PDB file of C-alpha atoms in Angstrom:
ATOM      1  CA  MET G 262     -58.472  32.423 -20.043  1.00 40.00           C
ATOM      2  CA  SER G 263     -56.038  35.076 -21.264  1.00 43.00           C
ATOM      3  CA  GLN G 264     -52.494  35.252 -19.925  1.00 45.00           C
ATOM      4  CA  GLU G 265     -53.395  38.548 -18.234  1.00 50.00           C
ATOM      5  CA  ASN G 266     -56.264  36.875 -16.377  1.00 47.00           C
ATOM      6  CA  ARG G 267     -54.116  33.829 -15.524  1.00 43.00           C
ATOM      7  CA  ASP G 268     -51.560  36.193 -14.005  1.00 49.00           C
ATOM      8  CA  ARG G 269     -54.321  38.054 -12.200  1.00 46.00           C
ATOM      9  CA  ALA G 270     -55.837  34.759 -10.996  1.00 45.00           C
ATOM     10  CA  ALA G 271     -52.479  33.550  -9.715  1.00 45.00           C
ATOM     11  CA  SER G 272     -52.041  36.595  -7.487  1.00 49.00           C
ATOM     12  CA  ASP G 273     -53.358  36.824  -3.942  1.00 54.00           C
ATOM     13  CA  ARG G 274     -55.236  40.089  -4.415  1.00 66.00           C
ATOM     14  CA  ASP G 275     -58.946  40.585  -4.922  1.00 83.00           C
ATOM     15  CA  VAL G 276     -60.288  41.762  -8.272  1.00 87.00           C
ATOM     16  CA  GLU G 277     -63.263  44.110  -8.213  1.00 90.00           C
ATOM     17  CA  LEU G 278     -65.500  45.261 -11.063  1.00 89.00           C
ATOM     18  CA  SER G 279     -68.397  47.718 -10.709  1.00 89.00           C
ATOM     19  CA  ARG G 280     -71.307  48.975 -12.798  1.00 87.00           C
ATOM     20  CA  GLU G 281     -73.924  51.652 -12.235  1.00 86.00           C
ATOM     21  CA  ASP G 282     -77.428  51.031 -13.534  1.00 84.00           C
ATOM     22  CA  GLU G 283     -80.460  53.295 -13.041  1.00 85.00           C
ATOM     23  CA  GLY G 284     -79.313  54.715  -9.719  1.00 90.00           C
ATOM     24  CA  CYS G 285     -77.861  51.541  -8.241  1.00 91.00           C
ATOM     25  CA  VAL G 286     -74.269  50.368  -8.072  1.00 92.00           C
ATOM     26  CA  ILE G 287     -73.292  46.718  -8.286  1.00 92.00           C
ATOM     27  CA  THR G 288     -69.817  45.588  -7.329  1.00 94.00           C
ATOM     28  CA  ALA G 289     -68.501  42.069  -7.954  1.00 93.00           C
ATOM     29  CA  ARG G 290     -65.357  40.756  -6.258  1.00 92.00           C
ATOM     30  CA  TRP G 291     -63.247  37.723  -7.071  1.00 89.00           C
ATOM     31  CA  ARG G 292     -60.770  36.339  -4.550  1.00 84.00           C
ATOM     32  CA  THR G 293     -58.187  35.297  -7.076  1.00 72.00           C
ATOM     33  CA  GLY G 294     -55.657  33.428  -4.931  1.00 58.00           C
ATOM     34  CA  VAL G 295     -56.679  30.121  -6.535  1.00 56.00           C
ATOM     35  CA  ALA G 296     -55.888  29.874 -10.239  1.00 57.00           C
ATOM     36  CA  SER G 297     -58.570  28.210 -12.344  1.00 59.00           C
ATOM     37  CA  THR G 298     -59.299  27.911 -16.039  1.00 62.00           C
ATOM     38  CA  ALA G 299     -63.049  27.511 -15.383  1.00 70.00           C
ATOM     39  CA  ILE G 300     -65.490  30.355 -15.932  1.00 73.00           C
ATOM     40  CA  THR G 301     -66.350  31.430 -12.389  1.00 79.00           C
ATOM     41  CA  GLY G 302     -68.714  33.950 -10.943  1.00 84.00           C
ATOM     42  CA  PRO G 303     -67.646  36.413  -8.284  1.00 90.00           C
ATOM     43  CA  ASP G 304     -67.165  35.412  -4.650  1.00 91.00           C
ATOM     44  CA  GLU G 305     -69.085  38.457  -3.506  1.00 93.00           C
ATOM     45  CA  VAL G 306     -71.668  40.825  -4.997  1.00 94.00           C
ATOM     46  CA  VAL G 307     -72.740  44.074  -3.350  1.00 95.00           C
ATOM     47  CA  ILE G 308     -75.706  46.122  -4.578  1.00 95.00           C
ATOM     48  CA  ARG G 309     -76.361  49.588  -3.172  1.00 95.00           C
ATOM     49  CA  VAL G 310     -78.250  52.740  -4.057  1.00 95.00           C
ATOM     50  CA  ALA G 311     -75.827  55.203  -5.681  1.00 92.00           C
ATOM     51  CA  ASP G 312     -74.956  58.378  -3.816  1.00 92.00           C
ATOM     52  CA  LYS G 313     -76.269  60.461  -6.742  1.00 90.00           C
ATOM     53  CA  ALA G 314     -79.470  58.412  -7.216  1.00 90.00           C
ATOM     54  CA  ALA G 315     -82.743  60.190  -7.906  1.00 91.00           C
ATOM     55  CA  PRO G 316     -85.070  60.613  -4.898  1.00 93.00           C
ATOM     56  CA  GLU G 317     -87.553  58.034  -6.250  1.00 92.00           C
ATOM     57  CA  VAL G 318     -84.756  55.457  -6.561  1.00 91.00           C
ATOM     58  CA  ARG G 319     -83.623  56.213  -2.994  1.00 92.00           C
ATOM     59  CA  GLU G 320     -87.211  55.820  -1.787  1.00 94.00           C
ATOM     60  CA  ARG G 321     -87.689  52.410  -3.481  1.00 92.00           C
ATOM     61  CA  GLY G 322     -84.239  51.099  -2.592  1.00 93.00           C
ATOM     62  CA  VAL G 323     -82.959  47.747  -3.861  1.00 93.00           C
ATOM     63  CA  THR G 324     -86.075  45.979  -5.139  1.00 91.00           C
ATOM     64  CA  SER G 325     -86.580  42.661  -6.903  1.00 88.00           C
ATOM     65  CA  ALA G 326     -86.650  44.574 -10.218  1.00 85.00           C
ATOM     66  CA  VAL G 327     -83.210  45.980  -9.386  1.00 87.00           C
ATOM     67  CA  LEU G 328     -81.959  42.481  -8.546  1.00 87.00           C
ATOM     68  CA  HIS G 329     -83.240  41.177 -11.876  1.00 83.00           C
ATOM     69  CA  ARG G 330     -81.486  43.956 -13.812  1.00 81.00           C
ATOM     70  CA  MET G 331     -78.299  43.445 -11.858  1.00 85.00           C
ATOM     71  CA  GLY G 332     -78.169  39.781 -12.895  1.00 83.00           C
ATOM     72  CA  ARG G 333     -77.381  40.943 -16.417  1.00 78.00           C
ATOM     73  CA  GLN G 334     -74.692  43.235 -15.038  1.00 83.00           C
ATOM     74  CA  VAL G 335     -73.098  40.300 -13.182  1.00 86.00           C
ATOM     75  CA  ASP G 336     -73.093  38.304 -16.441  1.00 80.00           C
ATOM     76  CA  ASP G 337     -71.282  41.177 -18.152  1.00 78.00           C
ATOM     77  CA  MET G 338     -68.718  41.460 -15.349  1.00 82.00           C
ATOM     78  CA  VAL G 339     -68.050  37.699 -15.418  1.00 82.00           C
ATOM     79  CA  ALA G 340     -67.468  37.947 -19.161  1.00 76.00           C
ATOM     80  CA  GLU G 341     -65.165  40.935 -18.661  1.00 77.00           C
ATOM     81  CA  PHE G 342     -63.242  39.204 -15.862  1.00 80.00           C
ATOM     82  CA  HIS G 343     -62.675  36.114 -18.017  1.00 74.00           C
ATOM     83  CA  VAL G 344     -62.167  38.129 -21.215  1.00 70.00           C
ATOM     84  CA  LEU G 345     -64.980  36.412 -23.088  1.00 66.00           C
ATOM     85  CA  PRO G 346     -65.861  37.647 -26.576  1.00 56.00           C
ATOM     86  CA  SER G 347     -68.167  40.650 -26.936  1.00 48.00           C
ATOM     87  CA  VAL G 348     -68.958  41.267 -23.310  1.00 48.00           C
ATOM     88  CA  GLY G 349     -72.735  41.425 -22.943  1.00 58.00           C
ATOM     89  CA  ALA G 350     -73.656  40.823 -26.573  1.00 64.00           C
ATOM     90  CA  TYR G 351     -72.313  37.269 -26.503  1.00 65.00           C
ATOM     91  CA  GLN G 352     -74.404  36.323 -23.447  1.00 70.00           C
ATOM     92  CA  VAL G 353     -77.524  37.906 -24.959  1.00 73.00           C
ATOM     93  CA  MET G 354     -76.994  36.025 -28.217  1.00 75.00           C
ATOM     94  CA  VAL G 355     -76.492  32.700 -26.403  1.00 78.00           C
ATOM     95  CA  ARG G 356     -79.476  33.270 -24.087  1.00 78.00           C
ATOM     96  CA  ARG G 357     -81.760  34.105 -27.021  1.00 79.00           C
ATOM     97  CA  TYR G 358     -80.558  31.062 -28.936  1.00 81.00           C
ATOM     98  CA  ILE G 359     -81.205  28.784 -25.927  1.00 84.00           C
ATOM     99  CA  GLU G 360     -84.650  30.261 -25.290  1.00 82.00           C
ATOM    100  CA  GLY G 361     -85.614  29.907 -28.949  1.00 81.00           C
ATOM    101  CA  ARG G 362     -84.270  26.373 -29.229  1.00 82.00           C
ATOM    102  CA  LEU G 363     -86.085  25.227 -26.061  1.00 83.00           C
ATOM    103  CA  THR G 364     -89.323  26.771 -27.345  1.00 81.00           C
ATOM    104  CA  GLU G 365     -88.867  25.058 -30.707  1.00 78.00           C
ATOM    105  CA  LEU G 366     -88.220  21.662 -29.081  1.00 80.00           C
ATOM    106  CA  ALA G 367     -91.232  22.085 -26.776  1.00 77.00           C
ATOM    107  CA  GLN G 368     -93.468  22.799 -29.758  1.00 76.00           C
ATOM    108  CA  VAL G 369     -92.202  19.696 -31.549  1.00 75.00           C
ATOM    109  CA  ARG G 370     -93.062  17.448 -28.589  1.00 72.00           C
ATOM    110  CA  GLY G 371     -96.379  19.187 -27.939  1.00 69.00           C
ATOM    111  CA  ALA G 372     -95.245  21.322 -24.978  1.00 57.00           C
ATOM    112  CA  THR G 373     -95.990  18.589 -22.439  1.00 59.00           C
ATOM    113  CA  ALA G 374     -93.826  18.308 -19.350  1.00 60.00           C
ATOM    114  CA  ALA G 375     -92.485  14.912 -20.409  1.00 67.00           C
ATOM    115  CA  GLY G 376     -89.356  15.407 -22.435  1.00 80.00           C
ATOM    116  CA  PHE G 377     -88.219  18.732 -20.986  1.00 83.00           C
ATOM    117  CA  GLU G 378     -85.065  17.119 -19.595  1.00 87.00           C
ATOM    118  CA  SER G 379     -84.194  15.733 -23.024  1.00 87.00           C
ATOM    119  CA  ASP G 380     -84.735  19.173 -24.547  1.00 88.00           C
ATOM    120  CA  LEU G 381     -82.320  20.639 -22.003  1.00 90.00           C
ATOM    121  CA  LEU G 382     -79.747  17.956 -22.789  1.00 92.00           C
ATOM    122  CA  THR G 383     -80.098  18.552 -26.534  1.00 91.00           C
ATOM    123  CA  VAL G 384     -79.512  22.284 -26.105  1.00 91.00           C
ATOM    124  CA  PHE G 385     -76.701  21.753 -23.557  1.00 93.00           C
ATOM    125  CA  ASP G 386     -74.880  19.389 -25.931  1.00 92.00           C
ATOM    126  CA  ASP G 387     -75.446  21.783 -28.844  1.00 89.00           C
ATOM    127  CA  ILE G 388     -73.955  24.838 -27.144  1.00 87.00           C
ATOM    128  CA  ALA G 389     -71.085  22.766 -25.709  1.00 88.00           C
ATOM    129  CA  ARG G 390     -70.247  21.518 -29.234  1.00 87.00           C
ATOM    130  CA  ARG G 391     -70.297  25.126 -30.443  1.00 80.00           C
ATOM    131  CA  GLY G 392     -67.500  25.916 -27.976  1.00 79.00           C
ATOM    132  CA  ASN G 393     -69.393  27.810 -25.292  1.00 79.00           C
ATOM    133  CA  PRO G 394     -66.964  28.065 -22.369  1.00 79.00           C
ATOM    134  CA  ASP G 395     -69.715  27.504 -19.762  1.00 83.00           C
ATOM    135  CA  PRO G 396     -72.705  25.698 -21.283  1.00 88.00           C
ATOM    136  CA  LEU G 397     -74.255  24.926 -17.884  1.00 88.00           C
ATOM    137  CA  GLY G 398     -73.976  28.576 -16.853  1.00 85.00           C
ATOM    138  CA  ALA G 399     -75.497  29.724 -20.134  1.00 86.00           C
ATOM    139  CA  LEU G 400     -78.367  27.280 -19.701  1.00 88.00           C
ATOM    140  CA  ALA G 401     -78.872  28.444 -16.098  1.00 85.00           C
ATOM    141  CA  THR G 402     -79.011  32.081 -17.172  1.00 82.00           C
ATOM    142  CA  ALA G 403     -81.426  31.409 -20.029  1.00 83.00           C
ATOM    143  CA  THR G 404     -83.802  29.226 -18.013  1.00 83.00           C
ATOM    144  CA  GLY G 405     -83.555  30.986 -14.653  1.00 81.00           C
ATOM    145  CA  ARG G 406     -82.696  27.690 -12.956  1.00 84.00           C
ATOM    146  CA  GLN G 407     -79.883  26.949 -10.519  1.00 87.00           C
ATOM    147  CA  ARG G 408     -76.871  25.003 -11.831  1.00 86.00           C
ATOM    148  CA  GLU G 409     -77.526  22.183  -9.357  1.00 89.00           C
ATOM    149  CA  ALA G 410     -81.122  21.782 -10.538  1.00 88.00           C
ATOM    150  CA  LEU G 411     -79.989  21.734 -14.161  1.00 89.00           C
ATOM    151  CA  GLU G 412     -77.304  19.149 -13.409  1.00 92.00           C
ATOM    152  CA  GLN G 413     -80.030  16.897 -11.956  1.00 91.00           C
ATOM    153  CA  LEU G 414     -82.308  17.414 -14.965  1.00 90.00           C
ATOM    154  CA  LEU G 415     -79.442  16.712 -17.380  1.00 93.00           C
ATOM    155  CA  SER G 416     -78.556  13.585 -15.410  1.00 92.00           C
ATOM    156  CA  VAL G 417     -82.165  12.369 -15.685  1.00 90.00           C
ATOM    157  CA  ALA G 418     -82.076  12.970 -19.447  1.00 90.00           C
ATOM    158  CA  ARG G 419     -78.791  11.077 -19.798  1.00 91.00           C
ATOM    159  CA  GLU G 420     -80.181   8.136 -17.821  1.00 89.00           C
ATOM    160  CA  ARG G 421     -83.342   8.055 -19.944  1.00 83.00           C
ATOM    161  CA  ASP G 422     -81.273   8.133 -23.137  1.00 75.00           C
ATOM    162  CA  ASP G 423     -79.083   5.321 -21.789  1.00 63.00           C
ATOM    163  CA  HIS G 424     -82.107   3.224 -20.800  1.00 52.00           C
ATOM    164  CA  ASP G 425     -83.785   3.846 -24.135  1.00 58.00           C
ATOM    165  CA  GLY G 426     -80.726   2.501 -25.919  1.00 52.00           C
ATOM    166  CA  HIS G 427     -79.535   5.841 -27.242  1.00 50.00           C
ATOM    167  CA  GLN G 428     -75.955   6.919 -27.113  1.00 48.00           C
ATOM    168  CA  VAL G 429     -75.049   9.181 -24.214  1.00 41.00           C
TER     169      VAL G 429
END
């Protein structure tokens, strides 16, 4: 975390970042009274139809397609808030790497369900070794799974490795 963000995180004021995307506005807010060096998402996200939105956007409103697009915007704002390298491009690069690596590992094991947890652990360990500041978050974004679910799957993989006599 940069010194500027540490100073910002040590203050008691909220930090707000906004983006407009295809007629919708997304605003992310961090309550920064608690200083942390961890990569954290916002405490609050608000999505609304922009005042100047086209009539068809106003008619549809905030749909699941809008929510999906806005997920990428939240990723960009988190990166901006924490001053991560190449806001947006970095997350896309990591996500594509994770998706490709998981596909490659699935093909090697025959794409059966057994072994998926080990594949996740392999990729998690790989991106952590490469210095990713939030490997669990990157894995969650790439797979569309919740952090808690991934933590359970990674725990299962670690237990299996331990029981199989592999190093954890």
